[in-house]
Structures are given as C-alpha cells and as structure tokens.
Short mmCIF file of C-alpha atoms in Angstrom, two decimals:
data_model
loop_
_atom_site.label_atom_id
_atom_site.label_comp_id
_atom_site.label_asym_id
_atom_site.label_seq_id
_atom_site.Cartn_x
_atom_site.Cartn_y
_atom_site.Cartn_z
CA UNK A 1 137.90 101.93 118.85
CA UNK A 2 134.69 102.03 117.19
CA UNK A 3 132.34 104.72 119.60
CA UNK A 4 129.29 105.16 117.10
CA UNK A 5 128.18 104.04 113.84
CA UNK A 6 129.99 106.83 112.32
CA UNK A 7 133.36 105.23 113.42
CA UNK A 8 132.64 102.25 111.17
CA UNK A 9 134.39 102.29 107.49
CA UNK A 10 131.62 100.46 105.92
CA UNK A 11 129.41 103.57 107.38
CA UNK A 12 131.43 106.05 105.76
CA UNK A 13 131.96 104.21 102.44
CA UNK A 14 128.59 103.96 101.91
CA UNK A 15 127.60 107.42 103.12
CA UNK A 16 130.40 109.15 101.21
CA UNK A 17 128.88 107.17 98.09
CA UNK A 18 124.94 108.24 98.38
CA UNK A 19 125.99 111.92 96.86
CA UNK A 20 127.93 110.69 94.03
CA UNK A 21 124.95 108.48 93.46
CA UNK A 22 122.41 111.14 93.23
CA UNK A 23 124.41 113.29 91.43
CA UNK A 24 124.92 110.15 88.43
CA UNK A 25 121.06 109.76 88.65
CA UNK A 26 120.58 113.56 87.66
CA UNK A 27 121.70 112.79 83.80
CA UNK A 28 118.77 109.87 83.70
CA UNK A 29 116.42 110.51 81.06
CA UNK A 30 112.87 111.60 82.34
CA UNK A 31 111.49 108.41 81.80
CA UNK A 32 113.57 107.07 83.98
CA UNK A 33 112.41 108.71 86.74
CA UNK A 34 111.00 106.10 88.29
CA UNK A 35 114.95 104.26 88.24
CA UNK A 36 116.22 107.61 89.74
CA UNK A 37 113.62 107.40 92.63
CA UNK A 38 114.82 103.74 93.68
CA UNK A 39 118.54 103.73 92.96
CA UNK A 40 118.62 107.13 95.18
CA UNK A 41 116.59 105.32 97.48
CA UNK A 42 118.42 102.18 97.91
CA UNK A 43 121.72 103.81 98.46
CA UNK A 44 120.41 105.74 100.99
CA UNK A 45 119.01 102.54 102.49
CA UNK A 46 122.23 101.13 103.22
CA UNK A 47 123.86 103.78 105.34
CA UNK A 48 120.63 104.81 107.58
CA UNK A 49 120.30 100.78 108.47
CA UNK A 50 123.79 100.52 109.63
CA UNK A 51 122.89 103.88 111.56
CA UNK A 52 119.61 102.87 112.64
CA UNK A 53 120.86 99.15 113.83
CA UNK A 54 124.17 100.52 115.75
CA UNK A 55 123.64 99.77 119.25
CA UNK A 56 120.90 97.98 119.68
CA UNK A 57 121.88 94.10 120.23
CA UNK A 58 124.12 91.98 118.81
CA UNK A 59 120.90 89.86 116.92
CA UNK A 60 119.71 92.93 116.10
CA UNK A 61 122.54 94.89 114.39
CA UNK A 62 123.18 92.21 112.42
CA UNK A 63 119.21 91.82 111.09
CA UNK A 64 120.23 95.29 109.94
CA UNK A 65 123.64 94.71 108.45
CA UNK A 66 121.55 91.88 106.52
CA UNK A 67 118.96 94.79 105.41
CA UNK A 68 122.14 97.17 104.23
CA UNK A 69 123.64 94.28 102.74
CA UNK A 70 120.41 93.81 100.61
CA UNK A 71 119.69 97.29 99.91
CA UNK A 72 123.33 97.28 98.52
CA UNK A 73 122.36 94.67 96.21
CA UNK A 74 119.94 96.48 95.07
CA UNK A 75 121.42 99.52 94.07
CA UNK A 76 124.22 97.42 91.87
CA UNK A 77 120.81 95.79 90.30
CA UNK A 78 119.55 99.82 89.64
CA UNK A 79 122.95 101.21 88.64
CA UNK A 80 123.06 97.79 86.52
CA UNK A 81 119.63 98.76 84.76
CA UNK A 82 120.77 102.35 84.63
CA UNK A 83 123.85 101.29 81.92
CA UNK A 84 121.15 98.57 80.08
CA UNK A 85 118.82 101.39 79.79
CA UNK A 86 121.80 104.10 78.37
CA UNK A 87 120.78 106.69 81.52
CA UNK A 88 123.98 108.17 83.31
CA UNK A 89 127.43 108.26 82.52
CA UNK A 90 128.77 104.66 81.99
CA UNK A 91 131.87 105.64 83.12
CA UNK A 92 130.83 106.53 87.19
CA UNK A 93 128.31 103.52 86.84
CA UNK A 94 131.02 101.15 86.23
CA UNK A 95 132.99 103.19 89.09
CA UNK A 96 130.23 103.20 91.16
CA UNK A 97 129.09 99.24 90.83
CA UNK A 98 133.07 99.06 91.65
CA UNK A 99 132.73 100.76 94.90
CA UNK A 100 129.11 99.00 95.81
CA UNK A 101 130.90 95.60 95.45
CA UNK A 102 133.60 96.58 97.90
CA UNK A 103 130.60 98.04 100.29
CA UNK A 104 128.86 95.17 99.84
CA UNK A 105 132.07 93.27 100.57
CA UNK A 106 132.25 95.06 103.70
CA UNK A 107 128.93 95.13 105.27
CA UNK A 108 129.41 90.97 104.80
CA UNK A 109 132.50 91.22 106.77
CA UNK A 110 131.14 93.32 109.45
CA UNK A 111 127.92 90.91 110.12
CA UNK A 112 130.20 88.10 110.33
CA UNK A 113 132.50 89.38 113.08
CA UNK A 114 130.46 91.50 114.75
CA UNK A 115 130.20 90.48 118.72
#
C-alpha cells in the first residue's frame, strides 16, 4: 500500500540514482562545469517533483509526473553529452542512461495508472 511518496519504486529508483550521478559528474573536466551543474540538477529534478506532486490531486500529480518524466529526459540528454564530450567514466554513463531509461519507463507507467 503506497502511504507517501517514499513508498513509490519510481521514487526510490530515482532517488537512489541522484548520488551515483553526482559522484560520475565529479571526474568532468573543468570546462564542463557548466554540464556538471545541469546533469546534477536534472536528476535531482525528477525525484523532488514526484515528492513535491504526491498528494495533491489526481490532475495535479500527474502535471508533476509529466515534469519528472521530462527532467528524466533531460538528464539522459546531459549524461548523453557527457560521453560526446569524453567527461566521466563511459562505463557508469552507459550504466546510468541504462537505469534513466527504466526510470523514465516508470514514471510513464505511474502517470498512466495513477487514480
């Protein structure tokens, strides 16, 4: 039974991913700074909208879940620029664009069944 927002998978998928995120973006070249800022950023984005939507109404949580859903998108494009650009291990960005396209997956699924 789902209580909170923390009780929801796509919640924890996403939140467990934000670290592992940050700590890929620390090997980014100082140029890149600017990448680092907005792929940190963006990942952040798409746990604290399913938080910040989570009980409000049905309309509503879903306008979020469209927000996560899009700030999820953009972090593949940033982790997606982060291998074109050579900055971070290519090896957790493939993992990680892996794991973003199963969040993404499930934020989808969640706005379509959520009553």
């Amino acid at each position: 039974m789902i209580k909170n927002f923390q009780d929801l998978e796509t919640y924890q998928h996403s939140q467990k991913l934000y670290p592992e995120t940050v700590k890929f973006s620390k090997d980014f070249s100082r140029e890149a700074w600017h990448l680092k800022d907005q792929l940190c950023r963006s990942a952040n984005s798409i746990h604290s909208n399913i938080a910040e939507g989570f009980g409000r109404s049905v309309a509503e949580f879903k306008m979020y879940l469209t927000r996560s859903l899009g700030s999820c998108n953009e972090t593949l494009s940033h982790i997606n620029d982060a291998i074109n650009t050579e900055n971070g291990n290519k090896k957790t960005a493939l993992y990680l664009l892996k794991e973003y396209e199963i969040v993404g997956k499930q934020i989808y699924r969640l706005r379509e069944h959520w009553k």
